[in-house]
Amino acid sequence: GFDEARWKGGKYGIGQYLSADAGKAARHQYTQGDKMLLLCEAALGRAWQIHRDAASSGSADCSAGSALPGSLDVSSLRQKGYDSLAVPESDEIVVYRRYQAVPRYIIHFERRTHQSPHDELSHSLGGGGTTAAFDNGRYEQRLFGDGATALGLGNCTRCRAFDRRTGSDVFLKLVHDEERAAREAAALRAVGPLHAATLMSIFELKGVGQVLVLEAAQPGNDACLARVCRRHDTVGNVDE
């Protein structure tokens, strides 16, 4: 198994963190630039399944008690009748005994830059524009002009988009770090709509990060808002 002395505390306590998603496990924050993954065999036993939002807000599944996920260890988990922890939304698994996960193979890989992380980038618009679609085609970013950049490409981390399902505009904010995205989402929910934009949903831009879908409080049709925008300012009045 793994060396327990090398384990560091995480948001779900001190244990061995695993994922069935190779793309997630290969992120730089986990590999630190190494192009290797461990393929492990894990004995999960009875897994305590919690929701990511509950873990981010410091609460846990009521059926499992009131202990915070960040304080979990072997003893506290066993007291609740569980052998491991699983977070289905983020595809994370944590085991708290070294012999519950055994490395079997070392996988060497190469990182390749994809042409685009979007569902599609091909629809033609009037005036020579195109669209970039996200979240299985639900959100559509409209791009006009040579300098227009799709969300997730270049330095574009914020943009307005059209929600095809509701027929209204939304504001998309890309956060590369998953834990930071969870903290921002929890903060937005805690502050409430009177003081911040309403968080409508979250989706993953595969291989890039998490995207927060916010109410579109600013008029205008700029395709990429690379700078931080004040909620009630128009696009033309964004602070420098």
PDB file of C-alpha atoms in Angstrom:
ATOM      1  CA  GLY A   1       0.000   0.000   0.000  1.00  0.00           C
ATOM      2  CA  PHE A   2       0.895   3.662   0.317  1.00  0.00           C
ATOM      3  CA  ASP A   3       3.079   5.272   2.979  1.00  0.00           C
ATOM      4  CA  GLU A   4       0.680   6.891   5.464  1.00  0.00           C
ATOM      5  CA  ALA A   5       3.472   9.145   6.748  1.00  0.00           C
ATOM      6  CA  ARG A   6       3.435  10.995   3.400  1.00  0.00           C
ATOM      7  CA  TRP A   7      -0.294  11.697   3.441  1.00  0.00           C
ATOM      8  CA  LYS A   8      -1.330  15.321   3.786  1.00  0.00           C
ATOM      9  CA  GLY A   9      -4.636  16.599   5.055  1.00  0.00           C
ATOM     10  CA  GLY A  10      -7.214  17.525   2.418  1.00  0.00           C
ATOM     11  CA  LYS A  11     -10.783  18.757   2.377  1.00  0.00           C
ATOM     12  CA  TYR A  12     -11.945  15.228   3.292  1.00  0.00           C
ATOM     13  CA  GLY A  13      -9.379  14.533   5.981  1.00  0.00           C
ATOM     14  CA  ILE A  14      -6.048  12.710   5.937  1.00  0.00           C
ATOM     15  CA  GLY A  15      -6.136   9.784   3.535  1.00  0.00           C
ATOM     16  CA  GLN A  16      -5.225   8.538   0.080  1.00  0.00           C
ATOM     17  CA  TYR A  17      -7.133  10.479  -2.586  1.00  0.00           C
ATOM     18  CA  LEU A  18      -8.077   8.597  -5.755  1.00  0.00           C
ATOM     19  CA  SER A  19     -10.129   9.222  -8.888  1.00  0.00           C
ATOM     20  CA  ALA A  20     -11.515   7.021 -11.652  1.00  0.00           C
ATOM     21  CA  ASP A  21     -11.129   9.992 -14.048  1.00  0.00           C
ATOM     22  CA  ALA A  22      -7.607   9.946 -15.532  1.00  0.00           C
ATOM     23  CA  GLY A  23      -8.065  13.499 -16.835  1.00  0.00           C
ATOM     24  CA  LYS A  24      -8.705  14.744 -13.316  1.00  0.00           C
ATOM     25  CA  ALA A  25      -5.824  12.784 -11.810  1.00  0.00           C
ATOM     26  CA  ALA A  26      -3.427  14.112 -14.482  1.00  0.00           C
ATOM     27  CA  ARG A  27      -3.985  17.770 -13.595  1.00  0.00           C
ATOM     28  CA  HIS A  28      -0.847  19.703 -12.761  1.00  0.00           C
ATOM     29  CA  GLN A  29      -1.963  20.390  -9.183  1.00  0.00           C
ATOM     30  CA  TYR A  30      -1.766  16.639  -8.533  1.00  0.00           C
ATOM     31  CA  THR A  31       1.130  15.530 -10.758  1.00  0.00           C
ATOM     32  CA  GLN A  32       3.308  18.643 -10.210  1.00  0.00           C
ATOM     33  CA  GLY A  33       4.469  18.383 -13.811  1.00  0.00           C
ATOM     34  CA  ASP A  34       5.316  14.657 -13.751  1.00  0.00           C
ATOM     35  CA  LYS A  35       3.861  12.764 -16.697  1.00  0.00           C
ATOM     36  CA  MET A  36       3.011   9.657 -14.718  1.00  0.00           C
ATOM     37  CA  LEU A  37      -0.097   8.194 -13.118  1.00  0.00           C
ATOM     38  CA  LEU A  38      -0.496   5.256 -10.765  1.00  0.00           C
ATOM     39  CA  LEU A  39      -3.153   2.719 -11.690  1.00  0.00           C
ATOM     40  CA  CYS A  40      -4.350   1.388  -8.336  1.00  0.00           C
ATOM     41  CA  GLU A  41      -6.543  -1.405  -7.088  1.00  0.00           C
ATOM     42  CA  ALA A  42      -8.796  -0.126  -4.283  1.00  0.00           C
ATOM     43  CA  ALA A  43     -10.980  -1.920  -1.749  1.00  0.00           C
ATOM     44  CA  LEU A  44     -13.639   0.644  -0.836  1.00  0.00           C
ATOM     45  CA  GLY A  45     -15.915  -1.477   1.319  1.00  0.00           C
ATOM     46  CA  ARG A  46     -18.954   0.568   2.309  1.00  0.00           C
ATOM     47  CA  ALA A  47     -18.411   4.063   0.892  1.00  0.00           C
ATOM     48  CA  TRP A  48     -19.912   7.183   2.467  1.00  0.00           C
ATOM     49  CA  GLN A  49     -21.262   9.185  -0.483  1.00  0.00           C
ATOM     50  CA  ILE A  50     -21.488  12.929   0.077  1.00  0.00           C
ATOM     51  CA  HIS A  51     -22.323  15.863  -2.186  1.00  0.00           C
ATOM     52  CA  ARG A  52     -19.614  18.329  -3.176  1.00  0.00           C
ATOM     53  CA  ASP A  53     -21.752  21.334  -2.187  1.00  0.00           C
ATOM     54  CA  ALA A  54     -22.274  19.894   1.284  1.00  0.00           C
ATOM     55  CA  ALA A  55     -18.553  19.364   1.741  1.00  0.00           C
ATOM     56  CA  SER A  56     -17.744  22.892   0.523  1.00  0.00           C
ATOM     57  CA  SER A  57     -20.180  24.478   2.963  1.00  0.00           C
ATOM     58  CA  GLY A  58     -18.804  22.448   5.883  1.00  0.00           C
ATOM     59  CA  SER A  59     -21.861  20.246   6.306  1.00  0.00           C
ATOM     60  CA  ALA A  60     -22.265  16.552   5.599  1.00  0.00           C
ATOM     61  CA  ASP A  61     -24.958  14.083   4.734  1.00  0.00           C
ATOM     62  CA  CYS A  62     -27.384  14.040   7.655  1.00  0.00           C
ATOM     63  CA  SER A  63     -27.707  10.281   7.416  1.00  0.00           C
ATOM     64  CA  ALA A  64     -24.037   9.936   8.289  1.00  0.00           C
ATOM     65  CA  GLY A  65     -23.903  12.277  11.260  1.00  0.00           C
ATOM     66  CA  SER A  66     -22.628  15.783  11.781  1.00  0.00           C
ATOM     67  CA  ALA A  67     -18.841  15.332  11.546  1.00  0.00           C
ATOM     68  CA  LEU A  68     -17.179  17.669   9.068  1.00  0.00           C
ATOM     69  CA  PRO A  69     -15.564  15.900   6.070  1.00  0.00           C
ATOM     70  CA  GLY A  70     -12.282  17.744   6.691  1.00  0.00           C
ATOM     71  CA  SER A  71     -11.915  16.152  10.132  1.00  0.00           C
ATOM     72  CA  LEU A  72     -12.406  12.554   8.997  1.00  0.00           C
ATOM     73  CA  ASP A  73      -9.973   9.780   9.837  1.00  0.00           C
ATOM     74  CA  VAL A  74     -10.108   6.001  10.182  1.00  0.00           C
ATOM     75  CA  SER A  75     -11.736   6.062  13.631  1.00  0.00           C
ATOM     76  CA  SER A  76     -14.440   8.654  12.907  1.00  0.00           C
ATOM     77  CA  LEU A  77     -15.368   6.976   9.628  1.00  0.00           C
ATOM     78  CA  ARG A  78     -15.573   3.552  11.221  1.00  0.00           C
ATOM     79  CA  GLN A  79     -17.793   4.916  13.991  1.00  0.00           C
ATOM     80  CA  LYS A  80     -20.307   5.836  11.314  1.00  0.00           C
ATOM     81  CA  GLY A  81     -20.107   2.397   9.759  1.00  0.00           C
ATOM     82  CA  TYR A  82     -18.169   3.334   6.610  1.00  0.00           C
ATOM     83  CA  ASP A  83     -14.856   2.232   5.111  1.00  0.00           C
ATOM     84  CA  SER A  84     -14.182   4.987   2.573  1.00  0.00           C
ATOM     85  CA  LEU A  85     -15.584   8.258   1.210  1.00  0.00           C
ATOM     86  CA  ALA A  86     -16.842   9.075  -2.287  1.00  0.00           C
ATOM     87  CA  VAL A  87     -17.916  12.351  -3.928  1.00  0.00           C
ATOM     88  CA  PRO A  88     -19.759  11.378  -7.158  1.00  0.00           C
ATOM     89  CA  GLU A  89     -19.969  14.918  -8.625  1.00  0.00           C
ATOM     90  CA  SER A  90     -16.202  15.434  -8.606  1.00  0.00           C
ATOM     91  CA  ASP A  91     -15.290  11.745  -9.025  1.00  0.00           C
ATOM     92  CA  GLU A  92     -13.168  11.710  -5.862  1.00  0.00           C
ATOM     93  CA  ILE A  93     -12.563   8.732  -3.604  1.00  0.00           C
ATOM     94  CA  VAL A  94     -10.686   8.728  -0.306  1.00  0.00           C
ATOM     95  CA  VAL A  95      -9.456   5.690   1.622  1.00  0.00           C
ATOM     96  CA  TYR A  96      -8.057   6.022   5.134  1.00  0.00           C
ATOM     97  CA  ARG A  97      -6.029   2.805   5.486  1.00  0.00           C
ATOM     98  CA  ARG A  98      -2.874   2.329   3.477  1.00  0.00           C
ATOM     99  CA  TYR A  99      -3.732  -1.230   2.481  1.00  0.00           C
ATOM    100  CA  GLN A 100      -7.110  -0.182   0.974  1.00  0.00           C
ATOM    101  CA  ALA A 101      -5.315   1.038  -2.173  1.00  0.00           C
ATOM    102  CA  VAL A 102      -2.438  -0.798  -3.818  1.00  0.00           C
ATOM    103  CA  PRO A 103      -0.484   0.601  -6.828  1.00  0.00           C
ATOM    104  CA  ARG A 104      -0.417  -1.909  -9.672  1.00  0.00           C
ATOM    105  CA  TYR A 105       0.991  -0.065 -12.690  1.00  0.00           C
ATOM    106  CA  ILE A 106       2.807   3.167 -13.563  1.00  0.00           C
ATOM    107  CA  ILE A 107       1.287   4.880 -16.599  1.00  0.00           C
ATOM    108  CA  HIS A 108       3.467   7.299 -18.582  1.00  0.00           C
ATOM    109  CA  PHE A 109       1.621   9.856 -20.687  1.00  0.00           C
ATOM    110  CA  GLU A 110       2.129  12.922 -22.861  1.00  0.00           C
ATOM    111  CA  ARG A 111       0.149  16.128 -22.604  1.00  0.00           C
ATOM    112  CA  ARG A 112      -1.377  17.325 -25.829  1.00  0.00           C
ATOM    113  CA  THR A 113      -3.131  20.630 -26.394  1.00  0.00           C
ATOM    114  CA  HIS A 114      -6.564  20.173 -27.891  1.00  0.00           C
ATOM    115  CA  GLN A 115      -7.745  22.550 -30.571  1.00  0.00           C
ATOM    116  CA  SER A 116     -10.712  23.575 -28.450  1.00  0.00           C
ATOM    117  CA  PRO A 117     -12.341  22.473 -25.182  1.00  0.00           C
ATOM    118  CA  HIS A 118     -15.772  23.429 -26.450  1.00  0.00           C
ATOM    119  CA  ASP A 119     -18.649  21.304 -27.655  1.00  0.00           C
ATOM    120  CA  GLU A 120     -18.599  23.138 -30.959  1.00  0.00           C
ATOM    121  CA  LEU A 121     -17.037  26.224 -32.528  1.00  0.00           C
ATOM    122  CA  SER A 122     -18.551  26.390 -35.954  1.00  0.00           C
ATOM    123  CA  HIS A 123     -21.930  28.108 -36.169  1.00  0.00           C
ATOM    124  CA  SER A 124     -21.904  31.117 -38.464  1.00  0.00           C
ATOM    125  CA  LEU A 125     -23.516  34.377 -37.369  1.00  0.00           C
ATOM    126  CA  GLY A 126     -24.411  37.480 -39.283  1.00  0.00           C
ATOM    127  CA  GLY A 127     -21.464  39.837 -39.728  1.00  0.00           C
ATOM    128  CA  GLY A 128     -18.882  37.071 -39.870  1.00  0.00           C
ATOM    129  CA  GLY A 129     -19.268  35.911 -36.278  1.00  0.00           C
ATOM    130  CA  THR A 130     -19.096  32.421 -34.834  1.00  0.00           C
ATOM    131  CA  THR A 131     -20.297  30.765 -31.646  1.00  0.00           C
ATOM    132  CA  ALA A 132     -18.661  28.552 -29.023  1.00  0.00           C
ATOM    133  CA  ALA A 133     -21.007  26.150 -27.233  1.00  0.00           C
ATOM    134  CA  PHE A 134     -20.567  24.752 -23.714  1.00  0.00           C
ATOM    135  CA  ASP A 135     -22.148  22.205 -21.365  1.00  0.00           C
ATOM    136  CA  ASN A 136     -23.503  19.902 -24.087  1.00  0.00           C
ATOM    137  CA  GLY A 137     -24.579  22.850 -26.191  1.00  0.00           C
ATOM    138  CA  ARG A 138     -26.657  24.619 -23.559  1.00  0.00           C
ATOM    139  CA  TYR A 139     -24.620  27.854 -23.383  1.00  0.00           C
ATOM    140  CA  GLU A 140     -23.573  29.756 -26.485  1.00  0.00           C
ATOM    141  CA  GLN A 141     -20.840  32.391 -26.566  1.00  0.00           C
ATOM    142  CA  ARG A 142     -21.065  34.671 -29.585  1.00  0.00           C
ATOM    143  CA  LEU A 143     -17.764  35.766 -31.111  1.00  0.00           C
ATOM    144  CA  PHE A 144     -17.348  38.755 -33.416  1.00  0.00           C
ATOM    145  CA  GLY A 145     -14.161  40.216 -34.849  1.00  0.00           C
ATOM    146  CA  ASP A 146     -10.602  38.937 -35.164  1.00  0.00           C
ATOM    147  CA  GLY A 147      -9.796  39.611 -31.505  1.00  0.00           C
ATOM    148  CA  ALA A 148     -12.718  37.632 -30.068  1.00  0.00           C
ATOM    149  CA  THR A 149     -11.580  34.704 -27.909  1.00  0.00           C
ATOM    150  CA  ALA A 150     -13.623  31.737 -26.755  1.00  0.00           C
ATOM    151  CA  LEU A 151     -13.861  30.972 -23.055  1.00  0.00           C
ATOM    152  CA  GLY A 152     -11.003  28.725 -21.960  1.00  0.00           C
ATOM    153  CA  LEU A 153      -8.681  29.789 -24.774  1.00  0.00           C
ATOM    154  CA  GLY A 154      -5.957  32.401 -24.370  1.00  0.00           C
ATOM    155  CA  ASN A 155      -6.654  34.619 -21.366  1.00  0.00           C
ATOM    156  CA  CYS A 156     -10.433  34.488 -21.675  1.00  0.00           C
ATOM    157  CA  THR A 157     -11.876  33.430 -18.317  1.00  0.00           C
ATOM    158  CA  ARG A 158     -15.110  35.462 -18.332  1.00  0.00           C
ATOM    159  CA  CYS A 159     -17.750  35.964 -20.998  1.00  0.00           C
ATOM    160  CA  ARG A 160     -21.409  36.587 -21.661  1.00  0.00           C
ATOM    161  CA  ALA A 161     -23.330  33.687 -23.160  1.00  0.00           C
ATOM    162  CA  PHE A 162     -26.811  32.780 -24.307  1.00  0.00           C
ATOM    163  CA  ASP A 163     -28.679  30.053 -22.421  1.00  0.00           C
ATOM    164  CA  ARG A 164     -30.452  28.054 -25.114  1.00  0.00           C
ATOM    165  CA  ARG A 165     -32.676  26.345 -22.561  1.00  0.00           C
ATOM    166  CA  THR A 166     -34.084  29.500 -20.924  1.00  0.00           C
ATOM    167  CA  GLY A 167     -33.631  31.917 -23.815  1.00  0.00           C
ATOM    168  CA  SER A 168     -31.766  34.451 -21.664  1.00  0.00           C
ATOM    169  CA  ASP A 169     -28.215  35.745 -21.284  1.00  0.00           C
ATOM    170  CA  VAL A 170     -25.883  34.494 -18.544  1.00  0.00           C
ATOM    171  CA  PHE A 171     -22.358  35.310 -17.392  1.00  0.00           C
ATOM    172  CA  LEU A 172     -19.742  32.521 -17.450  1.00  0.00           C
ATOM    173  CA  LYS A 173     -16.704  32.604 -15.183  1.00  0.00           C
ATOM    174  CA  LEU A 174     -13.957  30.001 -15.619  1.00  0.00           C
ATOM    175  CA  VAL A 175     -12.019  28.960 -12.501  1.00  0.00           C
ATOM    176  CA  HIS A 176      -9.094  26.644 -13.216  1.00  0.00           C
ATOM    177  CA  ASP A 177      -8.765  25.278  -9.676  1.00  0.00           C
ATOM    178  CA  GLU A 178     -11.645  23.048  -8.576  1.00  0.00           C
ATOM    179  CA  GLU A 179     -11.333  23.798  -4.856  1.00  0.00           C
ATOM    180  CA  ARG A 180     -11.272  27.546  -5.498  1.00  0.00           C
ATOM    181  CA  ALA A 181     -14.372  27.211  -7.676  1.00  0.00           C
ATOM    182  CA  ALA A 182     -16.159  25.388  -4.846  1.00  0.00           C
ATOM    183  CA  ARG A 183     -15.187  28.127  -2.377  1.00  0.00           C
ATOM    184  CA  GLU A 184     -16.412  30.879  -4.704  1.00  0.00           C
ATOM    185  CA  ALA A 185     -19.700  29.049  -5.252  1.00  0.00           C
ATOM    186  CA  ALA A 186     -20.205  28.643  -1.499  1.00  0.00           C
ATOM    187  CA  ALA A 187     -19.408  32.336  -0.927  1.00  0.00           C
ATOM    188  CA  LEU A 188     -21.897  33.443  -3.584  1.00  0.00           C
ATOM    189  CA  ARG A 189     -24.636  31.328  -2.025  1.00  0.00           C
ATOM    190  CA  ALA A 190     -23.810  32.677   1.433  1.00  0.00           C
ATOM    191  CA  VAL A 191     -23.825  36.339   0.364  1.00  0.00           C
ATOM    192  CA  GLY A 192     -27.103  36.065  -1.525  1.00  0.00           C
ATOM    193  CA  PRO A 193     -28.528  37.854  -4.588  1.00  0.00           C
ATOM    194  CA  LEU A 194     -28.801  41.252  -2.881  1.00  0.00           C
ATOM    195  CA  HIS A 195     -25.032  41.651  -2.812  1.00  0.00           C
ATOM    196  CA  ALA A 196     -23.714  39.422  -5.589  1.00  0.00           C
ATOM    197  CA  ALA A 197     -24.737  37.834  -8.837  1.00  0.00           C
ATOM    198  CA  THR A 198     -26.963  34.786  -8.493  1.00  0.00           C
ATOM    199  CA  LEU A 199     -25.134  31.499  -9.030  1.00  0.00           C
ATOM    200  CA  MET A 200     -27.339  29.530 -11.415  1.00  0.00           C
ATOM    201  CA  SER A 201     -25.248  26.384 -11.954  1.00  0.00           C
ATOM    202  CA  ILE A 202     -21.726  24.965 -12.347  1.00  0.00           C
ATOM    203  CA  PHE A 203     -20.323  22.791 -15.115  1.00  0.00           C
ATOM    204  CA  GLU A 204     -16.904  21.433 -16.038  1.00  0.00           C
ATOM    205  CA  LEU A 205     -14.984  22.649 -19.074  1.00  0.00           C
ATOM    206  CA  LYS A 206     -13.125  19.387 -19.548  1.00  0.00           C
ATOM    207  CA  GLY A 207      -9.399  19.634 -19.105  1.00  0.00           C
ATOM    208  CA  VAL A 208      -9.590  23.352 -18.278  1.00  0.00           C
ATOM    209  CA  GLY A 209     -11.559  23.940 -15.076  1.00  0.00           C
ATOM    210  CA  GLN A 210     -14.951  24.650 -13.518  1.00  0.00           C
ATOM    211  CA  VAL A 211     -17.338  27.253 -14.979  1.00  0.00           C
ATOM    212  CA  LEU A 212     -19.657  29.232 -12.712  1.00  0.00           C
ATOM    213  CA  VAL A 213     -22.885  30.251 -14.461  1.00  0.00           C
ATOM    214  CA  LEU A 214     -24.067  33.605 -13.071  1.00  0.00           C
ATOM    215  CA  GLU A 215     -26.970  35.905 -13.823  1.00  0.00           C
ATOM    216  CA  ALA A 216     -26.065  38.404 -16.539  1.00  0.00           C
ATOM    217  CA  ALA A 217     -26.368  41.713 -14.699  1.00  0.00           C
ATOM    218  CA  GLN A 218     -24.405  43.745 -17.225  1.00  0.00           C
ATOM    219  CA  PRO A 219     -25.796  44.896 -20.597  1.00  0.00           C
ATOM    220  CA  GLY A 220     -23.633  44.626 -23.685  1.00  0.00           C
ATOM    221  CA  ASN A 221     -22.449  41.946 -26.083  1.00  0.00           C
ATOM    222  CA  ASP A 222     -18.683  41.687 -25.533  1.00  0.00           C
ATOM    223  CA  ALA A 223     -17.699  38.091 -26.195  1.00  0.00           C
ATOM    224  CA  CYS A 224     -14.813  38.013 -23.718  1.00  0.00           C
ATOM    225  CA  LEU A 225     -14.618  40.009 -20.490  1.00  0.00           C
ATOM    226  CA  ALA A 226     -11.077  39.234 -19.414  1.00  0.00           C
ATOM    227  CA  ARG A 227     -11.071  41.778 -16.586  1.00  0.00           C
ATOM    228  CA  VAL A 228     -13.077  41.578 -13.398  1.00  0.00           C
ATOM    229  CA  CYS A 229     -16.348  43.443 -13.905  1.00  0.00           C
ATOM    230  CA  ARG A 230     -18.422  45.183 -11.251  1.00  0.00           C
ATOM    231  CA  ARG A 231     -21.877  43.703 -11.102  1.00  0.00           C
ATOM    232  CA  HIS A 232     -23.972  46.778 -12.008  1.00  0.00           C
ATOM    233  CA  ASP A 233     -21.545  48.530 -14.376  1.00  0.00           C
ATOM    234  CA  THR A 234     -22.028  48.412 -18.118  1.00  0.00           C
ATOM    235  CA  VAL A 235     -19.303  46.822 -20.197  1.00  0.00           C
ATOM    236  CA  GLY A 236     -18.186  50.265 -21.362  1.00  0.00           C
ATOM    237  CA  ASN A 237     -17.638  51.428 -17.768  1.00  0.00           C
ATOM    238  CA  VAL A 238     -15.482  48.566 -16.549  1.00  0.00           C
ATOM    239  CA  ASP A 239     -12.734  49.849 -14.261  1.00  0.00           C
ATOM    240  CA  GLU A 240      -9.241  49.794 -15.707  1.00  0.00           C
TER     241      GLU A 240
END
